[in-house]
Coordinates of C-alpha atoms in Angstrom, one line a residue:
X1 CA -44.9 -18.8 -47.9
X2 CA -41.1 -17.0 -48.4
X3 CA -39.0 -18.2 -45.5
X4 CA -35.5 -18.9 -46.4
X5 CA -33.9 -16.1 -48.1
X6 CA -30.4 -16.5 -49.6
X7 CA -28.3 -12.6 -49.6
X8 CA -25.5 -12.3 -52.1
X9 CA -22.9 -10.2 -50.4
X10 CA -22.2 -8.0 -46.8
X11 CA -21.6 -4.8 -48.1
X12 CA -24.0 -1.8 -46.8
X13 CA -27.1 -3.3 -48.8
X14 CA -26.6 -6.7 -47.4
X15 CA -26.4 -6.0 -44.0
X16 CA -29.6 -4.2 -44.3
X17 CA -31.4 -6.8 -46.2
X18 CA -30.2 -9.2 -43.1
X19 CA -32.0 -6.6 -40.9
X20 CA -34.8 -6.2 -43.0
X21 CA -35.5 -9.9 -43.0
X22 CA -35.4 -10.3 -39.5
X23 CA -38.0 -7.4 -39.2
X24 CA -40.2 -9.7 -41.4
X25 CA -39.5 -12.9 -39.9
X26 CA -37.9 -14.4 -42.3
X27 CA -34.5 -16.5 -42.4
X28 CA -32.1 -14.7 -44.7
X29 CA -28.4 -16.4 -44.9
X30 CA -25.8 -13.7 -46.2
X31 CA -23.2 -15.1 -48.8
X32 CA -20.2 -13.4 -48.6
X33 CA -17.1 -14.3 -50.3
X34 CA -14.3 -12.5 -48.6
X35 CA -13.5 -13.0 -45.0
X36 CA -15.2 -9.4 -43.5
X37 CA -17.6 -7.1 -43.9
X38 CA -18.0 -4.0 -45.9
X39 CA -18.0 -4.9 -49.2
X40 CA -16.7 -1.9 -51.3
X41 CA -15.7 0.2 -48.1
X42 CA -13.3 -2.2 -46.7
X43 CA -9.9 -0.8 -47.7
X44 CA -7.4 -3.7 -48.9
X45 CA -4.2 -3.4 -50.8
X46 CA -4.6 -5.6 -53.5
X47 CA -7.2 -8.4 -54.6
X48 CA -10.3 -6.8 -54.8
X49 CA -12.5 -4.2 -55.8
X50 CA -12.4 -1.8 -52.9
X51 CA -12.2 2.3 -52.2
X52 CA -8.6 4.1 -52.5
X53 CA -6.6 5.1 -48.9
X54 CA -7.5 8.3 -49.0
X55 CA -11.3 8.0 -49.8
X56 CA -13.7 10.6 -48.1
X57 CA -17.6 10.2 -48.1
X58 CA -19.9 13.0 -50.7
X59 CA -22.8 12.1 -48.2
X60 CA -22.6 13.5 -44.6
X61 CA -23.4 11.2 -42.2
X62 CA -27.6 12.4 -41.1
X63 CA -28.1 11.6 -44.9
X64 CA -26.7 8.2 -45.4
X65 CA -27.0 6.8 -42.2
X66 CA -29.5 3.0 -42.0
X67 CA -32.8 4.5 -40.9
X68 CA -33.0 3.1 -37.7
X69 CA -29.4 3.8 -36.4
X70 CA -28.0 7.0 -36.3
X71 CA -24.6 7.2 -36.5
X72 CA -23.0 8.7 -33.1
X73 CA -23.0 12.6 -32.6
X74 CA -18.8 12.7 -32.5
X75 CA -18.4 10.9 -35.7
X76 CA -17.6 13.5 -38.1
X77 CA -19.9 14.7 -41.0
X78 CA -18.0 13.5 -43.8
X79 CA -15.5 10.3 -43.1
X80 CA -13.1 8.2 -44.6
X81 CA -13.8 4.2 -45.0
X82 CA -12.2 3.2 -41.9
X83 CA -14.8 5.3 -39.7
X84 CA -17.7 4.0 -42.2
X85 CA -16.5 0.8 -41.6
X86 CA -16.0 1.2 -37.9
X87 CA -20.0 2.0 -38.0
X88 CA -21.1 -0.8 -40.2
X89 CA -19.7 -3.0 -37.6
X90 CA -21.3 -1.2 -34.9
X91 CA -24.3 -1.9 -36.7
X92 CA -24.0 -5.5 -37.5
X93 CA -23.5 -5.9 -33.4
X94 CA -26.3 -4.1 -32.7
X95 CA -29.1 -6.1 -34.5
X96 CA -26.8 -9.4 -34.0
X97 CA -26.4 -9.5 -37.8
X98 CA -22.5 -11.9 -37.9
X99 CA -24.5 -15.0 -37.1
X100 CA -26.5 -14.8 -40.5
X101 CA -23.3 -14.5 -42.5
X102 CA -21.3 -17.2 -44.2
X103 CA -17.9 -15.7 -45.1
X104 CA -15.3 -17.2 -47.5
X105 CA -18.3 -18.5 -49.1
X106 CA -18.6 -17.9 -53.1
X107 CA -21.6 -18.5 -54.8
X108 CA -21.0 -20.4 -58.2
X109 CA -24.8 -20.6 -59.3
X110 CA -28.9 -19.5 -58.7
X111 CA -31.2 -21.2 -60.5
X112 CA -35.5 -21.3 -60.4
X113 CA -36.3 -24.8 -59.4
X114 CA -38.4 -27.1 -61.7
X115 CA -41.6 -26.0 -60.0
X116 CA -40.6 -22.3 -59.8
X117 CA -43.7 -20.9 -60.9
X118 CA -45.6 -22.5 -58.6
X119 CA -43.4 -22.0 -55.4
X120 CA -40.8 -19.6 -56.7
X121 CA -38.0 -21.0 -55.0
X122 CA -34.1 -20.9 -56.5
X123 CA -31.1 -23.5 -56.0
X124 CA -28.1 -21.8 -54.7
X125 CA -24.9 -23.2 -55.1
X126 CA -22.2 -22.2 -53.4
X127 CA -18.5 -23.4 -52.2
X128 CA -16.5 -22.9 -49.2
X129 CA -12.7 -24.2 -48.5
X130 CA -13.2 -26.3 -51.8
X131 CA -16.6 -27.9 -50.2
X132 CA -19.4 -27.8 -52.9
X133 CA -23.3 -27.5 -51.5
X134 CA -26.5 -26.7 -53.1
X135 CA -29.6 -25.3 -50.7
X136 CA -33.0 -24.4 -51.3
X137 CA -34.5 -20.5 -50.7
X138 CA -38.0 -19.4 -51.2
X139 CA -36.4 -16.1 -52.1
X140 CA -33.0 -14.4 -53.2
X141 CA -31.5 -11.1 -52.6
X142 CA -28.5 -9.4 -54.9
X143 CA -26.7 -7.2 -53.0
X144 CA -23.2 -7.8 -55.1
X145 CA -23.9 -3.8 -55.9
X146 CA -23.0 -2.1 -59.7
X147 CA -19.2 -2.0 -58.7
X148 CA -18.5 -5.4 -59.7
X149 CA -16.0 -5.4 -63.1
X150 CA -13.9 -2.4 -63.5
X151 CA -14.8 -0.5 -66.7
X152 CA -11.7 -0.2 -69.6
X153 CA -13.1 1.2 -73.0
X154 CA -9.6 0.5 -74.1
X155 CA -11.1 0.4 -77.8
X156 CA -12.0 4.1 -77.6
X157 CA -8.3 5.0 -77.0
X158 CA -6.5 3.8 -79.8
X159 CA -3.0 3.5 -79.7
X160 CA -2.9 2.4 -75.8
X161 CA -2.6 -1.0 -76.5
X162 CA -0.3 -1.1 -79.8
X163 CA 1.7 2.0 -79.1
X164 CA 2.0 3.6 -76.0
X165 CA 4.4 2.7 -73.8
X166 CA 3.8 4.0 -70.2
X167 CA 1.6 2.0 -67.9
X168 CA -1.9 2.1 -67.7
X169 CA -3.8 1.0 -64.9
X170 CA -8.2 1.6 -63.7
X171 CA -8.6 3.4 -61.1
X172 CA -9.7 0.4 -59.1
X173 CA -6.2 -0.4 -58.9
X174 CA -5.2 3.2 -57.6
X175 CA -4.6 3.2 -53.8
X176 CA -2.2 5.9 -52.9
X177 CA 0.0 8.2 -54.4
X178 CA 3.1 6.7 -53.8
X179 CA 4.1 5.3 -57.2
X180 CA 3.4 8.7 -59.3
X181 CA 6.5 10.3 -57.9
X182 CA 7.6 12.9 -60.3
X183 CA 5.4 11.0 -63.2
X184 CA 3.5 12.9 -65.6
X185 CA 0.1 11.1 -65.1
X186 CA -3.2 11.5 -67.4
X187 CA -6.2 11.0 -65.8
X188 CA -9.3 9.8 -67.9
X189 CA -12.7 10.7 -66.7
X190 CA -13.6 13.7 -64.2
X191 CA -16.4 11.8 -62.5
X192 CA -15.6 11.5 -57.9
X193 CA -12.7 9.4 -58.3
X194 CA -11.6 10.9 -61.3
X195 CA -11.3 14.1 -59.4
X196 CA -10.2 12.8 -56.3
X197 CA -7.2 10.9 -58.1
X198 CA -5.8 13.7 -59.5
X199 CA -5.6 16.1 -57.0
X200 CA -4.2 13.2 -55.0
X201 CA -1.1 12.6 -57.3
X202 CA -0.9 16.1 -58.0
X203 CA 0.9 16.2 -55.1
X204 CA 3.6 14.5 -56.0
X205 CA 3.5 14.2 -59.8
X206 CA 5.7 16.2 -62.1
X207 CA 1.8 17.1 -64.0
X208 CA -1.3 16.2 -64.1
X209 CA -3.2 16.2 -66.6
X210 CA -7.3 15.7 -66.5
X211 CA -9.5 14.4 -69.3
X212 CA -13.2 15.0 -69.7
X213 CA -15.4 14.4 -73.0
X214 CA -18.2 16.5 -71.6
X215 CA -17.4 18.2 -68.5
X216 CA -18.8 18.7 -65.1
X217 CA -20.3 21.1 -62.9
X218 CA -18.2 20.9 -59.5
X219 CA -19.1 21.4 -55.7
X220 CA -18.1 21.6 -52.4
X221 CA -19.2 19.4 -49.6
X222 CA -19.0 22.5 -47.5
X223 CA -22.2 24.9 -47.8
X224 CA -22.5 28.8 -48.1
X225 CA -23.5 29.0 -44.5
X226 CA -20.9 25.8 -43.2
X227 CA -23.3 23.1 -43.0
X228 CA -23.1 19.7 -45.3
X229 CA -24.0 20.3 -48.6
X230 CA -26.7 17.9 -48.9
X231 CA -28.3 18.7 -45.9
X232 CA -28.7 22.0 -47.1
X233 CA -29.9 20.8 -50.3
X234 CA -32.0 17.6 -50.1
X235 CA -34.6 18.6 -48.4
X236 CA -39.0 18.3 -49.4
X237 CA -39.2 22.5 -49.8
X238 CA -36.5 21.8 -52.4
X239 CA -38.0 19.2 -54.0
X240 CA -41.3 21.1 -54.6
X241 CA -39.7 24.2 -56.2
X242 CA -37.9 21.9 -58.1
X243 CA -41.2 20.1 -59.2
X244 CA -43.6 23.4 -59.9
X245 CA -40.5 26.0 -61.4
X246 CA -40.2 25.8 -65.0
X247 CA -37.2 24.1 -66.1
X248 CA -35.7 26.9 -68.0
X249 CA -35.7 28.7 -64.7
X250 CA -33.9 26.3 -62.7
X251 CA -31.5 25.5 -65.6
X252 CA -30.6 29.3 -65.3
X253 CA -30.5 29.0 -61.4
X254 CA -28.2 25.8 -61.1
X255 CA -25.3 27.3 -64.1
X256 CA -25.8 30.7 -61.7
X257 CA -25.0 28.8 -58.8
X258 CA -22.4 26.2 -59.9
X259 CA -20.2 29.2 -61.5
X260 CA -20.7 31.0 -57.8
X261 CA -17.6 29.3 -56.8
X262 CA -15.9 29.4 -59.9
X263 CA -16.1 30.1 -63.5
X264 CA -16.5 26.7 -64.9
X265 CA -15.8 28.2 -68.7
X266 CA -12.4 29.4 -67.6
X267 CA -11.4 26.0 -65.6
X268 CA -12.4 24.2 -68.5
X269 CA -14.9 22.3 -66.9
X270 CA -18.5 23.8 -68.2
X271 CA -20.4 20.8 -69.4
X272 CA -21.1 20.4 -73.1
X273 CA -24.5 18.8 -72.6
X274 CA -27.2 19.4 -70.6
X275 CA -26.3 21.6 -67.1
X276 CA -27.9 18.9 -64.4
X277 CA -26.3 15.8 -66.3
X278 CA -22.7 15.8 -64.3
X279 CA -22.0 16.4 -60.9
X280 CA -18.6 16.3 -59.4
X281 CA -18.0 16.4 -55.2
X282 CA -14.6 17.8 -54.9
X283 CA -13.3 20.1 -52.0
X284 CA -10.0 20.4 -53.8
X285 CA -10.0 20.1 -57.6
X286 CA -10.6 24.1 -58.4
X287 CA -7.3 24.9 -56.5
X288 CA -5.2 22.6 -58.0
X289 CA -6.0 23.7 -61.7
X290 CA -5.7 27.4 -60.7
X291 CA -2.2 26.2 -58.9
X292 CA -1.5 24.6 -62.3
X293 CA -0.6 21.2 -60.3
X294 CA -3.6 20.0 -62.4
X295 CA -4.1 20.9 -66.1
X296 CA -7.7 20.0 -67.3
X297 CA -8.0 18.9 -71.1
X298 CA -10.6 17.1 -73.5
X299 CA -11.1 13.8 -74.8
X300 CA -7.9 11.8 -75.9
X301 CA -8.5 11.0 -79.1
X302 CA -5.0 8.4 -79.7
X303 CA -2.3 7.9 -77.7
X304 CA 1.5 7.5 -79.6
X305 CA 4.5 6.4 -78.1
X306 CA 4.9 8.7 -75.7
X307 CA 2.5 10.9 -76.1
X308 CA -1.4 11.9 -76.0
X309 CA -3.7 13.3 -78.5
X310 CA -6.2 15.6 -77.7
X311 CA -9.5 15.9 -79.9
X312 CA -8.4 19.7 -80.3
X313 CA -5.2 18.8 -81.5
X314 CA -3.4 19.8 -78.6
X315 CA -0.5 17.0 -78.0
X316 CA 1.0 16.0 -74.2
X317 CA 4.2 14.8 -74.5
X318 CA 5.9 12.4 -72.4
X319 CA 3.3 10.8 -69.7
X320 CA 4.5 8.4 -68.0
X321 CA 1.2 7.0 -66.8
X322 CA -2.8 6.9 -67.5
X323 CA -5.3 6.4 -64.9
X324 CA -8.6 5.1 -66.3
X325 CA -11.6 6.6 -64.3
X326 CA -14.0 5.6 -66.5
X327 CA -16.8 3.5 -63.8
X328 CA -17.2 0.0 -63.2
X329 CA -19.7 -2.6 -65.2
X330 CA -22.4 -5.0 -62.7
X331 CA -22.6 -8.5 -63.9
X332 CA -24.4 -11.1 -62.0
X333 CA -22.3 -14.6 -63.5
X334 CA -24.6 -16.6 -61.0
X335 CA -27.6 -16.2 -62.1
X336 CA -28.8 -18.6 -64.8
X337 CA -28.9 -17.0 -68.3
X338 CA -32.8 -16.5 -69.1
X339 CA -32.9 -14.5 -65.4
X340 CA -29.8 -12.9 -66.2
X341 CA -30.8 -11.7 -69.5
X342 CA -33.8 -9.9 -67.6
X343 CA -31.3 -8.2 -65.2
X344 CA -29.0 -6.8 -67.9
X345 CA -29.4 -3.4 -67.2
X346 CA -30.9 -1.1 -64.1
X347 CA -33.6 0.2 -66.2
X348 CA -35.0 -2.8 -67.2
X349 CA -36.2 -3.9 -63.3
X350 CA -39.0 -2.8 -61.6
X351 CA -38.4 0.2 -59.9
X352 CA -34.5 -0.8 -60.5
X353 CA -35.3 -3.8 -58.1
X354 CA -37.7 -7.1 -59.4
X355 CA -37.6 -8.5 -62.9
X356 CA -40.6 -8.0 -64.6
X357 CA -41.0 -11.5 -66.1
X358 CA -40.4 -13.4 -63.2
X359 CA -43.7 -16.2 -62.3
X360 CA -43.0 -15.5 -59.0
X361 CA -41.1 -12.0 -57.3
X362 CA -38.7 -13.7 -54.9
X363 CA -36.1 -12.2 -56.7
X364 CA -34.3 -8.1 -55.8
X365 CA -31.7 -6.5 -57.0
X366 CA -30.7 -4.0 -54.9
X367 CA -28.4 -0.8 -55.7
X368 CA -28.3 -0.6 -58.9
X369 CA -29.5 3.3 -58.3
X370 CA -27.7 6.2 -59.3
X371 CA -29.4 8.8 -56.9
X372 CA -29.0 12.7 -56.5
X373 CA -28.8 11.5 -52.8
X374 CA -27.4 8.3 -50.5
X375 CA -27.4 5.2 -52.7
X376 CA -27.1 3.5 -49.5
X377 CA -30.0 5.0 -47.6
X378 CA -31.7 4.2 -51.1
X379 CA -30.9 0.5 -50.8
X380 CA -32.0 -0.1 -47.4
X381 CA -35.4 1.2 -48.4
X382 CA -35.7 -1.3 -51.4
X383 CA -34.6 -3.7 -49.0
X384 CA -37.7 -2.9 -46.5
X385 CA -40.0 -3.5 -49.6
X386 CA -38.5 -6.4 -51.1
X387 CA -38.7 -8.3 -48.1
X388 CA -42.0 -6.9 -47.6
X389 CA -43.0 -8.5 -51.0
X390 CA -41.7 -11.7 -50.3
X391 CA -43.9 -12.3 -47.2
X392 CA -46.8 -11.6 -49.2
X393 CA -47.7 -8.0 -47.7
X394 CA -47.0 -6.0 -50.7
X395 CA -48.0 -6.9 -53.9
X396 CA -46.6 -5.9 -57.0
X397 CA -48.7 -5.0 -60.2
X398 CA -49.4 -6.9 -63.1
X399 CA -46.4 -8.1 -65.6
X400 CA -48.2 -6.0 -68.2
X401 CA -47.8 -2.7 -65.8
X402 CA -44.2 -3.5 -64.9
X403 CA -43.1 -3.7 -68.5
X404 CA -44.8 -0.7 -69.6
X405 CA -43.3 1.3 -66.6
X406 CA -39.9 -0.5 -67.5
X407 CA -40.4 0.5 -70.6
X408 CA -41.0 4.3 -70.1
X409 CA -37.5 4.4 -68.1
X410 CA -35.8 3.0 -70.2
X411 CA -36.5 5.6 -72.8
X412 CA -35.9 8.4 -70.5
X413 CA -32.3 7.4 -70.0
X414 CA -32.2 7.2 -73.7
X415 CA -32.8 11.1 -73.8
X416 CA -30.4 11.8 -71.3
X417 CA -32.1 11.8 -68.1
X418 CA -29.1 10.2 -65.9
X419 CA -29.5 10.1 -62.5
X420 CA -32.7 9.5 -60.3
X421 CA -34.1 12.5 -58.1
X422 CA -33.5 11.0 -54.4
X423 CA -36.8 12.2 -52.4
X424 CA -39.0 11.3 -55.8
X425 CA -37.5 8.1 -55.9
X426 CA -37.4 7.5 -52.3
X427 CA -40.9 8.9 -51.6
X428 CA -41.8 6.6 -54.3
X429 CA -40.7 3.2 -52.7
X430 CA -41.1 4.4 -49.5
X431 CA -45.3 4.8 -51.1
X432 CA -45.4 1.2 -51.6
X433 CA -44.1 0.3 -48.2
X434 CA -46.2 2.6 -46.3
X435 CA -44.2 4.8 -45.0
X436 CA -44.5 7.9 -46.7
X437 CA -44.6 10.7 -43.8
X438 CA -47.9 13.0 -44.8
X439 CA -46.6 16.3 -44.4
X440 CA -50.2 17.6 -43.8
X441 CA -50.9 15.7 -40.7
X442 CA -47.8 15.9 -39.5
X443 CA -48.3 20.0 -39.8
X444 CA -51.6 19.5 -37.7
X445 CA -50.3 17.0 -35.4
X446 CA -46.6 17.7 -34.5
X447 CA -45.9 21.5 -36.3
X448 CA -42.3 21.2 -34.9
X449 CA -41.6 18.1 -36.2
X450 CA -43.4 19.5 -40.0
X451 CA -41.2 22.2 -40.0
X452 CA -37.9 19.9 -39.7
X453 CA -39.5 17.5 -42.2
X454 CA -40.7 20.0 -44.8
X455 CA -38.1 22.8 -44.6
X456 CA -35.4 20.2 -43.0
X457 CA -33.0 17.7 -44.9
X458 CA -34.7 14.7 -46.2
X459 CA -32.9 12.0 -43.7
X460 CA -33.7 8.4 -43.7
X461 CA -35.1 9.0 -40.7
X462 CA -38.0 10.2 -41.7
X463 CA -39.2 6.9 -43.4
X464 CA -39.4 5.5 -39.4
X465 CA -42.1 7.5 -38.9
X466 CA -45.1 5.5 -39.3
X467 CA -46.4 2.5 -40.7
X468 CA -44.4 -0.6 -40.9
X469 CA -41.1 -0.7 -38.9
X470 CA -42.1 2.4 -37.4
X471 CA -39.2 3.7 -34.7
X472 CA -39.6 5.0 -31.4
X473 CA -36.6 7.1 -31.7
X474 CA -36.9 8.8 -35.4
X475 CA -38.9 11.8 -34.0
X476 CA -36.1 12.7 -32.0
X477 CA -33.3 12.3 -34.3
X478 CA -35.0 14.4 -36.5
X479 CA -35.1 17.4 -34.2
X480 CA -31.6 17.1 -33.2
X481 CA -30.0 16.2 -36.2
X482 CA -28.5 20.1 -36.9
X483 CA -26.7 19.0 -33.1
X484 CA -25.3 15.9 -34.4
X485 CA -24.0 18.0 -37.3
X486 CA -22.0 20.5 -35.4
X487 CA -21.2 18.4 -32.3
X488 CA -17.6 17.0 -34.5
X489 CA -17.2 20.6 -35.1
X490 CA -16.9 22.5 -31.6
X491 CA -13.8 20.9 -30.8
X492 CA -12.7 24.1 -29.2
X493 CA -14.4 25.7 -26.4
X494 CA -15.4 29.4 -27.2
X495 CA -16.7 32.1 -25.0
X496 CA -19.3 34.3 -27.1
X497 CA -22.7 34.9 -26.0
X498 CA -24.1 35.5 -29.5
X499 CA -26.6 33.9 -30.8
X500 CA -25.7 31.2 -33.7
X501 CA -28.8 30.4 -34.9
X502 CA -28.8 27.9 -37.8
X503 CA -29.4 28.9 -41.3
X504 CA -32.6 26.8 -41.1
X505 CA -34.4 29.1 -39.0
X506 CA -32.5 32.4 -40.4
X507 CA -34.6 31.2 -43.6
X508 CA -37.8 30.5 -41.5
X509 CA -37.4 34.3 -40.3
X510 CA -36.9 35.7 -44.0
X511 CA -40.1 33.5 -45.2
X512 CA -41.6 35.4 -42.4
X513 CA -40.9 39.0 -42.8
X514 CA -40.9 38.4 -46.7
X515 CA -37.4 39.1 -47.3
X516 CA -37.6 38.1 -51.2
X517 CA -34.3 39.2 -52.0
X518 CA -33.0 36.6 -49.6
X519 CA -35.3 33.9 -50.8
X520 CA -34.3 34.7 -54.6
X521 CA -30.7 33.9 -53.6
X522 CA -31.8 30.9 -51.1
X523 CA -33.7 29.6 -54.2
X524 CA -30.7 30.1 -56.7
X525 CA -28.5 27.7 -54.1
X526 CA -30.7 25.3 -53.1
X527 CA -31.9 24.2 -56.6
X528 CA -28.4 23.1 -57.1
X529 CA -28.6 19.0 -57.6
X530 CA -26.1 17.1 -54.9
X531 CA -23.7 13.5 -56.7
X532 CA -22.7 11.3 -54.3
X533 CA -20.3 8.6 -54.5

């Protein structure tokens, strides 16, 4: 029987696998090697992996919030990491999470015991203030996240090394602007930070230039009708055109949509591959290259002295500086090598979470998603089945089974098939859990609640439910979540007796008096896919 259960980091994940634990019973202790939490969201100047100054959320704050805790109504929809920290702590003191944390602990090693396969239990070294101990779990979680090791593909810029002679830096090491003042900077990679980075300096560089092999469809976090992007788009009437219209259709109905905004042809921005493969949240970035503060160009393909080459033979003379935005790498050092080998990539874990070959499944590796929604709201479901796992109420399938789906995945990333629908993939855990909300009954049950569940945005809240860790509270925060939305907005009092009724029931009204011509364009902007940070 799984009592002890070691946690590898305090980030967002850990803190709800502490949570999720206690909700089971269980005894987790949380490993955490700096002195605070918030893992990557805890701003710092130097020394670790951590957000930039000026970082702002691509989730609002109903679709990333832990499923069980709201965050307040006055909070506003997107925020930087100071406020997101502010609730993690708020958090943390409301399930008493600090006692379960050991900070300024590092763990050095996790290894199955001799008689793993019988009990399944690891030896976890770790080391505080230079003190050395070793424990015994009955199950571990990794909740270190995929942002561990910046990511420098030096080797596919040649000449940066050998020739160049401006700095170079990863955007890890970005924090502010401050020291691109009158630079001409190149910026590789036109991913969130990417983006975010170079309108920053574009403030107060001389140029900016923007590299991007394949291109990107950008959005706004700001929706036709006002509302938070993804709440307008990640929602279960979504998710079913998306699942039943033909795929040619909704190719032709996200490139409609993404060039609404702008011609992405004529920024230079119109992805080479496959339309739904690139995503970019930036508010911003469309301005700056029609300001020409930010010039958008392709793949380097060497950098000289001074200079960069462009695979169209274009040539950028004197940058000062290059900003790699090119991702990060996860690595898990601790574990021993023959469970480490089975955790080398996402796709080759159980529903990106247990490792197949295991005796014994007292082993999850949480966040290592890439979701068209919340990674975080993501996590703290695999959290509520991992721990469900360990106590013995969920059982997985067969090795056999696991490999074979492992398998499958792993080939559809081969053909390009990025990132992970979020509904589909949370439906999917939350299906082997038990808390899958049935539509149907709710429809002949609670029809008000349906219609926010169904035609509403998909919040986290709706895993709370029913079944296991069912909360009293979810029904409610579903019906008022389009309050908690607007709440941070009406900061001014205004007299007008209109009637501002949301866009969620204008659509009800048009699927009603079968306005098609509205539903057409409805369709055409909700099919868009939504890439959070």
């Amino acid at each position: 029987m799984v009592q002890r259960v070691a946690i590898i980091g305090a980030g967002s994940s850990g803190l709800a696998s502490i949570k999720c634990c206690l909700d089971e019973g269980l005894e987790p202790t949380c490993f955490e090697q700096s002195h605070d939490i918030g893992g990557l969201w805890r701003f710092t100047e130097a020394g670790r992996i951590c957000v930039y100054r000026s970082v702002i959320t691509n989730t609002s704050k109903e679709m990333m919030c832990f499923s069980d805790f709201p965050f307040p109504e006055d909070f506003p929809n997107y925020m930087n990491h100071s406020r997101l920290l502010e609730y993690f702590r708020m958090y943390a003191k409301h399930f008493g999470l600090l006692r379960y944390i050991r900070f300024k602990t590092t763990v050095q090693s996790i290894r199955k015991r001799p008689d793993f396969s019988t009990t399944g239990q690891w030896d976890v070294v770790t080391e505080t203030d230079g003190t050395v101990e070793s424990a015994v779990f009955d199950a571990v979680m990794v909740c270190s996240g995929h942002y561990a090791e910046p990511h420098l593909p030096l080797d596919s810029f040649p000449g940066i090394e050998n020739h160049f002679r401006g700095q170079y830096l990863h955007s890890w090491e970005y924090k502010d602007s401050a020291s691109f003042q009158g630079k001409r900077v190149l910026v590789l990679g036109v991913g969130n930070s990417g983006g975010d980075i170079a309108v920053e300096i574009s403030r107060v560089a001389a140029q900016v230039f923007l590299s991007t092999r394949s291109g990107t469809w950008v959005i706004s976090r700001i929706s036709d009708h006002g509302f938070p992007v993804d709440m307008m788009l990640t929602t279960r009437f979504h998710n079913c055109l998306e699942n039943f219209l033909p795929s040619a259709l909704m190719r032709w109905l996200r490139l409609k949509k993404f060039n609404t905004w702008f011609d992405h042809a004529n920024y230079g921005l119109i992805p080479q591959k496959s339309p739904n493969l690139s995503l970019t949240v930036n508010d911003e970035l469309p301005s700056c290259i029609l300001c020409g503060t930010v010039v958008v160009k392709p793949n380097v393909e060497e950098f000289m002295e001074s200079s960069a080459v462009f695979e169209d033979g274009t040539v950028e003379e004197n940058i000062d500086m290059v900003v790699f935005a090119t991702g990060y790498t996860f690595s898990f050092p601790f574990l021993e090598e023959s469970v480490r080998n089975n955790c080398r990539s996402k796709y080759a874990l159980y529903k990106y979470i247990f490792p197949p070959p295991l005796e014994k499944p007292t082993l999850a590796v949480l966040g290592l998603i890439e979701l068209t929604g919340s990674i975080m709201t993501g996590t703290e479901l695999q959290a509520r089945w991992a721990t469900r796992v360990f106590k013995g109420l969920n059982q997985l399938p067969p090795a056999s089974r696991m490999m074979a789906e492992v398998a499958k995945k792993g080939l559809s990333n081969k053909e390009g098939k990025i990132k992970t629908s979020y509904i589909g993939y949370m439906d999917e855990i939350a299906s082997c859990v038990g808390v899958k909300p049935n539509v149907l009954l709710l429809f002949l049950k609670d029809p008000k609640l349906a219609l926010e569940v169904f035609f509403g945005p998909c919040t986290p809240c709706q895993y709370r439910l029913a079944g296991p860790g069912k909360w009293v509270g979810a029904r409610n925060t579903i019906l008022t979540q389009w309050h908690r939305a607007v709440k941070p907005l009406r900061t001014r009092v205004i007299n007008d007796s209109s009637n501002h009724s949301l866009v969620f029931q204008h659509f009800l009204l048009c699927i009603c008096a079968n306005d098609f011509s509205f539903q057409v364009e409805y369709f055409a902007f909700v099919l868009s896919e939504f890439h959070p940070i």
